[in-house]
Amino acid sequence: MDWYPLWNSLRIAAIASVLVFFAGIAAAYYVARLPRLLKGVLDVALTLPLVLPPTVCGYFLLLLFGNQRPLGLLLAQLGIKFVMTWYGGVLTAAVVAFPLMYRTARGAFESFDETLAHAGQTLGLSNLYIFWRIRMPVCRQGILAGAVLAFARALGEYGATSMLIGYTPGKTATISTTVYQLWRTNDGAGAFRWVLVNLAISAAVLLAVNLLERREKKGAAA
Amino acid sequence: MSLTVDIHKRAGTFSLDAAFSTGGGVMGLLGASGSGKSMTLQCIAGIQRPDRGRIVLNGATLFDSQRGIDLPPQSRGVGYLFQSYALFPHMTVRQNLLCSLRRERDRAARERELRAVAALLHLEGLENRRPHQLSGGQQQRVALARILLNRPALLLLDEPFSALDSHLRDLLQPELKALLAGFDGQALLVTHSRDEAYRLCGETAVIDGGRLLVQKETHALFADPEHREAARLTGCKNIVDARRTGDHEVEVPAWGGIRLKTAIPVGETLCAVGIRAHDFSLETAENRFPIQVTDQLEEPFEWVVRFRCAGQSPAAPDLWWRLPKSQKSADCPRALGVAPAAVLPLYAEPPRTERKPSP
């Protein structure tokens, strides 16, 4: 069995999650501070990938980064090519997973009691310290939930990925595109093996989250 | 030690217009909720920005819209005790306190300071608890300790007792009073409770609808609130339109046209008089007028008697009289008197010519 799809899926999901983690938090933090109208518009734009069919997202990404498009051509000059490359998968996974991180982080930030930040300021704590050592820990449950959702979504991404990077064994194949490809070519047993691999990863992630939460509760009670 | 505040701020339909200065000790800001007293504190702390004005603390300008000065809250040297105490929920008491000692590099000095403040505020044994494991009173003490470790020049107390039940409140007020007496800076206490202002504040300003109405030494404020709204906010129950009829006399048309002698001189612009519910008396011969009792309410330690004056206009509400149970007789009184010193001349806009806030 060729394990390339597992390795490829994991690196795509991991890199996309890290990108989305920071981008989602930054967007959530700054959008909440904008005037109402701008906030509404941006909120819609940033959430759109969540409600659009992934193939539509893939279509838009092809429009932007296609080999014959201005942006695609420009990036190609710099040696960056998102079409039919594994890191194109990072792009699609990040775009599709972003709204999950953004929305959960925003919900967490909105329920944050601002007087804690104000108290920190009057105590002389820097705004950076307040963000990382007070706001983030207090909101950690929502943020962790967002990160897990984003990782799971990135790992399972199929529609936009298959449009932008397609399926090339040993090059752009991910678990989800492999499952479909094997199934399509009547290799039911092969597809099933990859389904089991995917199940194992998802179960491991959920288990890790549960353990983390339990440890945290214990810490709070001690 | 001095604090001078002169700020204006609009927020929606609300507009704040606060100007006062104080020379030290504890000053109270007394007002109903929504009167702008918390907003005033937040402007002083730098959490909110006034539209224009000036805030000067001990000669240092914290905010000046004309000179473009707006110090961040971190460098104002102002401690803020929030209504909810705002302890960081994910940190232990010790970690909360250490937040104020981050600039102290010497470990031994840090420990020394922690021990000193823990002793001062009776926090020994609580160091490893988290805020949600503390009682309301303990939370308040931790919050105060965290502020005091920062050595602020000015302490802002925003309704410090509103999160506590009344029993705890009575226990903690003397503690806070003692602590403030030992604090070598100034304090500004925001409250809607006249009792709190009376017990804790050397001087008190009354704020209503975003405007500072009067500022006086606290006892003088209660003895002569001057402003009609200030009288109401200091708990005066009987306030009625009145007319000036002499330097020490007013006429009250709604109370059957009775004339009342006052000890406080009556100004030209008088609009009303106030009489506190405790100030009516069966014995007083002065300002005596016939009454008719309409209702009596029994409280644990006092009686509340509602009554009307002879010839009182139907639109005017019943008057309030509070008396200790020991003074209550079985039969209804037919007449009551008021000492002239207890008849408070009130103004819509007090003649503030001779009264300037102390620098």
Tab-separated table of C-alpha atoms in Angstrom, chain A residues 112-130 132-138 140 216 219-222, chain B residues 42 45-47 73-75 78-80 82 84-91 96 99-100 102-103 128-130 132-133 146-147 150:
chain	number	residue	atom	x	y	z
A	112	PHE	CA	-15.352	37.750	26.483
A	113	ASP	CA	-15.897	40.173	29.359
A	114	GLU	CA	-14.141	43.366	28.230
A	115	THR	CA	-13.725	44.550	31.801
A	116	LEU	CA	-10.998	41.895	32.128
A	117	ALA	CA	-9.041	43.612	29.358
A	118	HIS	CA	-9.714	47.000	30.926
A	119	ALA	CA	-8.582	45.731	34.304
A	120	GLY	CA	-5.384	44.466	32.685
A	121	GLN	CA	-4.762	47.863	31.114
A	122	THR	CA	-5.253	49.777	34.352
A	123	LEU	CA	-2.891	47.288	36.035
A	124	GLY	CA	-0.216	48.281	33.534
A	125	LEU	CA	-0.227	45.086	31.460
A	126	SER	CA	0.680	45.540	27.807
A	127	ASN	CA	-2.008	45.009	25.197
A	128	LEU	CA	0.012	42.109	23.780
A	129	TYR	CA	0.153	40.425	27.178
A	130	ILE	CA	-3.567	41.000	27.657
A	132	TRP	CA	-2.151	36.291	24.659
A	133	ARG	CA	-2.261	35.740	28.410
A	134	ILE	CA	-5.791	36.858	29.282
A	135	ARG	CA	-8.094	37.056	26.281
A	136	MET	CA	-6.856	33.876	24.588
A	137	PRO	CA	-6.804	31.643	27.697
A	138	VAL	CA	-10.233	32.853	28.806
A	140	ARG	CA	-9.589	28.988	24.833
A	216	GLU	CA	-8.183	21.345	31.918
A	219	GLY	CA	-6.628	21.873	36.554
A	220	ALA	CA	-9.443	24.299	37.252
A	221	ALA	CA	-10.736	22.238	40.159
A	222	ALA	CA	-7.346	21.713	41.809
B	42	GLN	CA	-13.758	55.159	32.735
B	45	ALA	CA	-8.876	55.632	33.774
B	46	GLY	CA	-8.441	55.953	30.010
B	47	ILE	CA	-10.782	53.099	29.146
B	73	PRO	CA	-4.485	53.420	30.794
B	74	GLN	CA	-1.213	51.604	31.465
B	75	SER	CA	0.681	54.803	32.236
B	78	VAL	CA	-4.848	54.964	38.188
B	79	GLY	CA	-6.269	51.853	39.871
B	80	TYR	CA	-9.752	50.747	38.944
B	82	PHE	CA	-14.591	47.159	38.816
B	84	SER	CA	-17.476	42.717	39.070
B	85	TYR	CA	-13.895	42.933	40.451
B	86	ALA	CA	-12.578	41.617	37.083
B	87	LEU	CA	-10.248	38.978	38.511
B	88	PHE	CA	-8.655	36.902	35.762
B	89	PRO	CA	-10.656	33.666	36.003
B	90	HIS	CA	-7.980	31.331	34.650
B	91	MET	CA	-5.347	32.460	37.141
B	96	ASN	CA	-3.591	37.520	39.674
B	99	CYS	CA	0.264	40.543	37.309
B	100	SER	CA	0.859	43.768	39.228
B	102	ARG	CA	5.683	42.038	36.550
B	103	ARG	CA	8.108	44.919	36.582
B	128	ASN	CA	-3.726	29.012	45.265
B	129	ARG	CA	-7.468	29.374	44.839
B	130	ARG	CA	-9.097	30.511	41.657
B	132	HIS	CA	-14.611	31.232	41.321
B	133	GLN	CA	-13.619	29.498	44.533
B	146	ARG	CA	-3.965	43.537	42.958
B	147	ILE	CA	-4.598	47.268	42.514
B	150	ASN	CA	0.538	48.634	41.508
